[in-house]
Short mmCIF file of C-alpha atoms in Angstrom, two decimals:
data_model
loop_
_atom_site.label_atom_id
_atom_site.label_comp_id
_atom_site.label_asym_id
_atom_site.label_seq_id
_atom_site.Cartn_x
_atom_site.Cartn_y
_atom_site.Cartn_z
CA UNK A 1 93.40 86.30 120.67
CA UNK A 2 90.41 84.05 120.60
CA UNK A 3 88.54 86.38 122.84
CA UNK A 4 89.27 89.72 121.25
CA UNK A 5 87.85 88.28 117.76
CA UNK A 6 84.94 87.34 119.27
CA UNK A 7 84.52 90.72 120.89
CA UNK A 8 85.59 93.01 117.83
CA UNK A 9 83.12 93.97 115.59
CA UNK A 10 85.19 94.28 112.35
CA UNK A 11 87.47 91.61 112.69
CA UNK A 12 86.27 89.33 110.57
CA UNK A 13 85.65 91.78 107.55
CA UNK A 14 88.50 93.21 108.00
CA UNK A 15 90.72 89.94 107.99
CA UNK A 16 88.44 88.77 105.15
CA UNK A 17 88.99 91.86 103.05
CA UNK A 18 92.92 92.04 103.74
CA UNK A 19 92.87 88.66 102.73
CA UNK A 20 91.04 89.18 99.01
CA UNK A 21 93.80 91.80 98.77
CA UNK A 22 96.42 90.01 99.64
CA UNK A 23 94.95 87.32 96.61
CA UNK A 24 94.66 90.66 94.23
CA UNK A 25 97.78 91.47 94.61
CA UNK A 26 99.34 88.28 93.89
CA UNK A 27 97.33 87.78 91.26
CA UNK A 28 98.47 90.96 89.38
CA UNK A 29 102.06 89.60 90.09
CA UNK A 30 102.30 86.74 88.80
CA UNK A 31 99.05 86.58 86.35
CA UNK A 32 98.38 82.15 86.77
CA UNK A 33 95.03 81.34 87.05
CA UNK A 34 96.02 79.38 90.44
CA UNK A 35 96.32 82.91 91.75
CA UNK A 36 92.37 83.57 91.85
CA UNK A 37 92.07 86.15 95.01
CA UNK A 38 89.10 84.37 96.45
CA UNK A 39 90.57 80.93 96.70
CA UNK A 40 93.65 82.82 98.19
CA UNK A 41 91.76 84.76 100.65
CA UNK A 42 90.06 81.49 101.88
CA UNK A 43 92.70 79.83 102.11
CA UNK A 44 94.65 82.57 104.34
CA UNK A 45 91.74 83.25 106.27
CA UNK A 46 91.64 79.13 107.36
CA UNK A 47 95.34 79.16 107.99
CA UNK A 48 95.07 82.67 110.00
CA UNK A 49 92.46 81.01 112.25
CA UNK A 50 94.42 77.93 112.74
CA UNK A 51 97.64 79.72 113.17
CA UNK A 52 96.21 81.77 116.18
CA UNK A 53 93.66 79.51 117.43
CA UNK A 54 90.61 81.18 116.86
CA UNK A 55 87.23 80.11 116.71
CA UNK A 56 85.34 80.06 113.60
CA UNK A 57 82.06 81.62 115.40
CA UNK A 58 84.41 84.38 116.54
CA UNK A 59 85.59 84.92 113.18
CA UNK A 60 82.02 84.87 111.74
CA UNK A 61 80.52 86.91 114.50
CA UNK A 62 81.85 90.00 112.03
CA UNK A 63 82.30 88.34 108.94
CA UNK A 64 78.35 87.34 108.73
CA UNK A 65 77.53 90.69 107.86
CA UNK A 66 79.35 89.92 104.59
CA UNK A 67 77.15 87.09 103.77
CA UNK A 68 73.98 89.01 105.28
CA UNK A 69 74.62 91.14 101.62
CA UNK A 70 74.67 88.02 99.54
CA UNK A 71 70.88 88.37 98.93
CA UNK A 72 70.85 91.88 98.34
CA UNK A 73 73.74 91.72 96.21
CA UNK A 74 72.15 88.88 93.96
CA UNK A 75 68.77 90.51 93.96
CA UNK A 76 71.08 93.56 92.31
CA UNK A 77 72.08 91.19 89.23
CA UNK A 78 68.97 91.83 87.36
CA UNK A 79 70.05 95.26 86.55
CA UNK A 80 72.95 93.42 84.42
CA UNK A 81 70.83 91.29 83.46
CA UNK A 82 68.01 93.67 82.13
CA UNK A 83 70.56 96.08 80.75
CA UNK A 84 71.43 92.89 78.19
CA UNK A 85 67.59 92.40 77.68
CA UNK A 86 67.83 92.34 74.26
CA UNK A 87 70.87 90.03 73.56
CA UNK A 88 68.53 87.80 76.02
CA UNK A 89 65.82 88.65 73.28
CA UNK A 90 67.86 87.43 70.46
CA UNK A 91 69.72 84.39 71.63
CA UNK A 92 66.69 82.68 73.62
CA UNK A 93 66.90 79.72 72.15
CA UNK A 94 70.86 79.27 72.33
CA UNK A 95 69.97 80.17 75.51
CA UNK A 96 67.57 77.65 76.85
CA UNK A 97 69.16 74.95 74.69
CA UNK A 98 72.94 75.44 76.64
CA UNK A 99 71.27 75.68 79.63
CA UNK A 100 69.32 72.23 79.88
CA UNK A 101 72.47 70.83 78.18
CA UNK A 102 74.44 71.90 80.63
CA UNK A 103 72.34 71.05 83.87
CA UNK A 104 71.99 67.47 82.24
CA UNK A 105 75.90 67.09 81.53
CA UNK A 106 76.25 67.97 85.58
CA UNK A 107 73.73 65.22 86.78
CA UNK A 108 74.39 62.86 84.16
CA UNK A 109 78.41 63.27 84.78
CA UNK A 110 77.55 63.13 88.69
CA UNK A 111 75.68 59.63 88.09
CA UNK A 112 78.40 58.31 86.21
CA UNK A 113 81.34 59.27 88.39
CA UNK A 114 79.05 57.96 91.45
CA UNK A 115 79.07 54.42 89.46
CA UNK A 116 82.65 54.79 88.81
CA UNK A 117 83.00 55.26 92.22
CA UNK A 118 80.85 53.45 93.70
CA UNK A 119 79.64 55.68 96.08
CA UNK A 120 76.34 54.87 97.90
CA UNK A 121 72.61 56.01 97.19
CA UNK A 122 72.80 58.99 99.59
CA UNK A 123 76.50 59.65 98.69
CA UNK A 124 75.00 60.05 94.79
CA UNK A 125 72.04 62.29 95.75
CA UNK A 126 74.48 64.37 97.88
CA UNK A 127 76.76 65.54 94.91
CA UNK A 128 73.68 65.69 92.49
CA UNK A 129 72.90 69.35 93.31
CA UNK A 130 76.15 70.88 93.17
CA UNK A 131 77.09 73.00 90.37
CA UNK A 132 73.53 75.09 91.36
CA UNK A 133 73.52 77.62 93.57
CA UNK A 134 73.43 76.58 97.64
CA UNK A 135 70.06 77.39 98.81
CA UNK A 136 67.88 75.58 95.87
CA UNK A 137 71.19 72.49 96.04
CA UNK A 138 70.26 72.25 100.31
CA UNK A 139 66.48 72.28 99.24
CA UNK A 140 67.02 69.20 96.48
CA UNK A 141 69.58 67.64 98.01
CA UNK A 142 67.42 67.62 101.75
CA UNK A 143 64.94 66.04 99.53
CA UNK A 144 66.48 63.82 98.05
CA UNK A 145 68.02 62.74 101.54
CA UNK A 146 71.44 63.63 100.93
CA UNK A 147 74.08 64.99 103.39
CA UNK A 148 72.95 68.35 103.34
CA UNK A 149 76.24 69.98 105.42
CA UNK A 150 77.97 68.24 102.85
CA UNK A 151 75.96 69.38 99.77
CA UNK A 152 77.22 72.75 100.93
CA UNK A 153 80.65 71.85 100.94
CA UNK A 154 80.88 70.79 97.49
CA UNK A 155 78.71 73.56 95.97
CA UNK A 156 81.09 76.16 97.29
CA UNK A 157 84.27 74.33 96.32
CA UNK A 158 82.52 74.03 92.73
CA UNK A 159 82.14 77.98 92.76
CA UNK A 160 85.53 78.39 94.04
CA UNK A 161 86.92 75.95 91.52
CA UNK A 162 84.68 77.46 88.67
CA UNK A 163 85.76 81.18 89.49
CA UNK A 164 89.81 80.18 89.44
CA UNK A 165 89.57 77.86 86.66
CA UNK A 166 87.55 79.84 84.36
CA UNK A 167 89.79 81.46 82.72
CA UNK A 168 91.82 78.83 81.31
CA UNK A 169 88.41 76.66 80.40
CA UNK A 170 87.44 78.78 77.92
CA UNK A 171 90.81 79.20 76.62
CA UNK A 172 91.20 75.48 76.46
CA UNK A 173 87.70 75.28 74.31
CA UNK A 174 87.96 78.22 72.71
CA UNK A 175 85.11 79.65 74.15
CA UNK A 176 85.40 83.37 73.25
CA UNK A 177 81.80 84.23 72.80
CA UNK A 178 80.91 86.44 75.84
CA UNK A 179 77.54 85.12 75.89
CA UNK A 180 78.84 81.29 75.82
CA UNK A 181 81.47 81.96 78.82
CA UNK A 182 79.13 83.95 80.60
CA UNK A 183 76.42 80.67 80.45
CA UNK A 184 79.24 78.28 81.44
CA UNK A 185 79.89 80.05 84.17
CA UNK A 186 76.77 80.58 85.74
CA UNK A 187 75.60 77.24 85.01
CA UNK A 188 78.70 75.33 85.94
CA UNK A 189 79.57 77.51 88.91
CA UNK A 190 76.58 79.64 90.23
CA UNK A 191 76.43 82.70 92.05
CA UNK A 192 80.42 82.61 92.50
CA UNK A 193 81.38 81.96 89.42
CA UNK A 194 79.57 84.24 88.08
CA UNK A 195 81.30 87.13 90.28
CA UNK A 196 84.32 86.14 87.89
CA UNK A 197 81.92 86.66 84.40
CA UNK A 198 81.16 89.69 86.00
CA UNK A 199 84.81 90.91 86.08
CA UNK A 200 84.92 90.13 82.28
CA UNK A 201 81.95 92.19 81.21
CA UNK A 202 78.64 93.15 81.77
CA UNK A 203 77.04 90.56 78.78
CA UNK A 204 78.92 87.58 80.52
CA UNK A 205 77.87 88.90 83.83
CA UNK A 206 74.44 88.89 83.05
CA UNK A 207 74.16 85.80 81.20
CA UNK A 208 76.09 83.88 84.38
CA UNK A 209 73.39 85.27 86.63
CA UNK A 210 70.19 84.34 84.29
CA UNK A 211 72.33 80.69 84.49
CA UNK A 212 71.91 80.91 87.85
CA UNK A 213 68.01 81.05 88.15
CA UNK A 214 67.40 78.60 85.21
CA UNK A 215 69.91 76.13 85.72
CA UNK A 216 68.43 76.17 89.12
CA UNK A 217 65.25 74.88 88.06
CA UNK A 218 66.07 72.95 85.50
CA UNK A 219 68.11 70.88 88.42
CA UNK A 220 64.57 71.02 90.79
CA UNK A 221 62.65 69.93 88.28
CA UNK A 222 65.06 67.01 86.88
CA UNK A 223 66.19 65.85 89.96
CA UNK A 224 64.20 63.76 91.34
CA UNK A 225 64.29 61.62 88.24
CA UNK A 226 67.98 61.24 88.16
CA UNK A 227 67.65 60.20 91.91
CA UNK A 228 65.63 56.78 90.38
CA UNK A 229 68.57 55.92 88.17
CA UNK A 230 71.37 55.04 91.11
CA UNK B 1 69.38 110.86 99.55
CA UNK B 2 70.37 109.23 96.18
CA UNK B 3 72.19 106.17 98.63
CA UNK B 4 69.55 106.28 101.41
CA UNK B 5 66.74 105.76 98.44
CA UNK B 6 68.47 102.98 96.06
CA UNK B 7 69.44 101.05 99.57
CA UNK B 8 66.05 101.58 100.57
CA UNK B 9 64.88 100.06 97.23
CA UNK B 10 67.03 97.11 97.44
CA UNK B 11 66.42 96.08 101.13
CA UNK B 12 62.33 96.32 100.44
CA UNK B 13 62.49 93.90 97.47
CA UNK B 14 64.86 91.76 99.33
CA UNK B 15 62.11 92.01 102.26
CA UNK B 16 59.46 90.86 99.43
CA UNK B 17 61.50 88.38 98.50
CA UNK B 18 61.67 86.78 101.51
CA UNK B 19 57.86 86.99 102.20
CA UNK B 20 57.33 85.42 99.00
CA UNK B 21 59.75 82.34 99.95
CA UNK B 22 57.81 82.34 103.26
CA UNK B 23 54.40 81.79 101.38
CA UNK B 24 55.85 79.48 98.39
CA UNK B 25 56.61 76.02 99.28
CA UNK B 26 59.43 75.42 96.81
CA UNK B 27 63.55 75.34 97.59
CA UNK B 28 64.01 78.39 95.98
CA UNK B 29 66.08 81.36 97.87
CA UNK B 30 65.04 84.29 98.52
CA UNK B 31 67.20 85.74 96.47
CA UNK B 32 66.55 84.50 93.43
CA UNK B 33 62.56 85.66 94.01
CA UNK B 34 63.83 88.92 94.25
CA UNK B 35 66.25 88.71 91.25
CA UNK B 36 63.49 88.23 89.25
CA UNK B 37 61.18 90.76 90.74
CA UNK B 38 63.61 93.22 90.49
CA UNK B 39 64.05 92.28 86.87
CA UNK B 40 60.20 92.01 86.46
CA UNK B 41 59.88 95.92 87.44
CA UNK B 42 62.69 96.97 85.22
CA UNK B 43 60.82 94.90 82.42
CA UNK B 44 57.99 96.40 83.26
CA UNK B 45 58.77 100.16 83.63
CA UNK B 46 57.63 99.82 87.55
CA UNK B 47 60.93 100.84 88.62
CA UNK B 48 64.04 103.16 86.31
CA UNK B 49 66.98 101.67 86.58
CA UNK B 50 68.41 105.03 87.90
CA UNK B 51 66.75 104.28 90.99
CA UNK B 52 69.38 101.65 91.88
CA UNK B 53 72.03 102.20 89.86
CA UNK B 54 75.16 103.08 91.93
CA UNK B 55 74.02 100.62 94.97
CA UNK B 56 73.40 98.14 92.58
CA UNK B 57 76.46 98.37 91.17
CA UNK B 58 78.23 98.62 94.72
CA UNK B 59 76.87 95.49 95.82
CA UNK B 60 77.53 93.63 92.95
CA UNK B 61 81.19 94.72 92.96
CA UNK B 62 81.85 93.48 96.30
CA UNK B 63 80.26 90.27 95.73
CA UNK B 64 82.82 88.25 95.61
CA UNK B 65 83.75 88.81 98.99
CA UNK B 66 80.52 87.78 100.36
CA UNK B 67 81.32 84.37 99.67
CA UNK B 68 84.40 84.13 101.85
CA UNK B 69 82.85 83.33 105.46
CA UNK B 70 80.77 80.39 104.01
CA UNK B 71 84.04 79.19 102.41
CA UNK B 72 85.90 79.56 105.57
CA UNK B 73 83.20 77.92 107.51
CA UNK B 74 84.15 74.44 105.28
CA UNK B 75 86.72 74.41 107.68
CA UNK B 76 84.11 73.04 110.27
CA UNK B 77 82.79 70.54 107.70
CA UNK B 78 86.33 68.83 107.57
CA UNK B 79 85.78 66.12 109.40
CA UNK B 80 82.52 64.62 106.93
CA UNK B 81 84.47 65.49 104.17
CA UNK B 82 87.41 63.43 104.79
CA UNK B 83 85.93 60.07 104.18
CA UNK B 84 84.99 60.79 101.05
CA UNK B 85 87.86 63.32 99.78
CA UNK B 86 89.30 61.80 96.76
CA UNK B 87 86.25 61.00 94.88
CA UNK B 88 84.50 64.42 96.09
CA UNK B 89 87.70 66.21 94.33
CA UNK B 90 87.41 64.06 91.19
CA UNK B 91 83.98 64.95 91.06
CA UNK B 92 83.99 68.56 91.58
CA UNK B 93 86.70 68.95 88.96
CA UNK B 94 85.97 67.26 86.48
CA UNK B 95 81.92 67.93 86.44
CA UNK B 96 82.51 71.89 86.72
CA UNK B 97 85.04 71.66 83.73
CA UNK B 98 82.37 69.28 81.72
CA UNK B 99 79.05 71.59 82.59
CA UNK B 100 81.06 74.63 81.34
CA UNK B 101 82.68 72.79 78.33
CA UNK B 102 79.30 71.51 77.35
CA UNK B 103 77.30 74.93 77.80
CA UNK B 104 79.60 76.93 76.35
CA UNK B 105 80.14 75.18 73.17
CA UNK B 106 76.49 74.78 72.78
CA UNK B 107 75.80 78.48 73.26
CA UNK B 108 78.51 79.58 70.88
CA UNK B 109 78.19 76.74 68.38
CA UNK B 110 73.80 78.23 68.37
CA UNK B 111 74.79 81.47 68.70
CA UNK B 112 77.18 81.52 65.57
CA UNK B 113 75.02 79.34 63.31
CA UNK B 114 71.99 81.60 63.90
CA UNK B 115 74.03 84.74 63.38
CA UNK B 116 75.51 83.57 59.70
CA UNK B 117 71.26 82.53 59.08
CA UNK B 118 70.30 86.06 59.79
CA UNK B 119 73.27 87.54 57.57
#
């Protein structure tokens, strides 16, 4: 089995897609927020591996031409984004405000559960980059001289999380303005959860993805002064 | 050649994107020099927005998917994450919910207050 996935061209799309269909589907049954197609097609596409013993390089030999798109496809989310231009006009300063608020809460809550914890110096820096999106988090968190394989790990699980539990976030704050959700997405959750703000409109789409770039550098540029503190 | 010429679009400010991160010594992406290129020529009037449109809007549908294979790939990172897997799960709950708890009330809480200023 092993061998033919390594040789096939489209297996690993074509698992991947099945997969997020498989999670679609279930998710229109049974509406729960647990039912989030993406954390349901990871999770089948781990257990198909495992169940037939097959290489993650074979799987990925295919599936990498899904993430070759990820920069094209981001690069793409200004046109959201500049379509909302003037909502981005008027609420500037809501804007900019949220946003630095936000990136704070994420390192300051990081440093905090790290003390609670008590989780080493490296463990600390390691986390600190994680709600931003992965290539800036490897950059601060390689820095900073964190794990950076494991930096990766948790910013994906924190877009996974963010994209599934979403939904019932801003329904527990009663968050209903679409520019509000689409900033606590994006700035909470990056790139993926902003493919879920996307899927509730075109004004939370866009704001998610300008959370993306400025939450982003808010975190560079605040960083390295949150490293000092543990 | 509507598809050949919006893909063609895309890829060459993707390219510039990634010559930019090549000359820039920051940890930015590529990606997110090109996000705000692209926006920069929209802003701008360099580019129409109907020259991208439908790809645009193709590639931003499927995005989700995209993210799958680097998700799967955790699968390899198991073994470093074990050690630490309780307080890594804490963590990664409970800062996503405060980050979008915090930014979202703050942007609607603004947001309100300056809409009942202007009337």
């Amino acid at each position: 089995m092993d061998s033919f996935a390594s040789d096939s061209a489209f297996f690993g799309v074509a698992l991947t897609l099945g997969c997020y269909w498989i999670g679609a589907a279930l998710k229109k049954r049974f509406r729960l927020a647990i039912f989030n197609p993406l954390l349901i097609a990871v999770a089948l596409c781990i257990a198909f591996l495992l169940v037939f013993r097959i290489d993650y390089q074979s799987y990925n030999s295919g599936a990498k031409y899904l993430s070759y798109l990820l920069t094209p496809a981001t690069v793409c989310l200004a046109l959201p984004l500049y379509r909302q231009l003037e909502k981005l006009r008027k609420n500037l300063r809501a804007i900019l405000c949220s946003l630095i608020a936000g990136a704070l809460t994420s390192m300051g809550s990081v440093l905090l559960l790290s003390m609670l914890f008590g989780l080493s110096h490296q463990e600390y820096v390691t986390f600190l980059p994680k709600s931003i999106t992965t290539a800036i988090g490897m950059g601060v968190s390689e820095e900073l001289g964190g794990i950076v394989p494991l930096t990766v790990a948790a910013i994906i699980i924190t877009g996974i999380f963010g994209n599934a539990a979403g939904d019932l976030v801003m329904k527990l704050f009663k968050i209903t303005e679409p520019i509000a959700k689409g900033l606590a997405m994006g700035s909470a959750s990056h790139a993926i959860g902003t493919a879920r703000a996307m899927e509730w409109g075109e004004l939370e789409g866009a704001m998610s993805s300008l959370s993306i770039v400025i939450s982003g550098i808010i975190t560079v540029a605040a960083a390295s002064f949150f490293a000092m503190l543990y | 050649m509507k598809y050949l010429k919006q893909f063609s679009i895309i890829i060459a400010i993707s390219f510039t994107a990634e010559l930019i991160k090549y000359l820039v010594p920051l940890p930015i992406p590529a990606s997110i020099y090109g996000l705000v290129l692209l926006f920069l020529l929209l802003c701008t009037g360099a580019l129409r927005e109907d020259s991208i449109k439908e790809s645009a809007g193709f590639l931003v549908e499927i995005m989700p998917v995209m993210f799958i294979p680097a998700a799967v790939g955790l699968l390899g990172s198991w073994d470093a994450v074990r050690p630490i897997l309780l307080p890594a799960v804490a963590m990664i709950v409970a800062v996503t919910i405060a980050v979008m708890a915090v930014t979202g009330r703050i942007a609607q809480r603004m947001i309100r207050s300056e809409e009942k200023r202007r009337g």
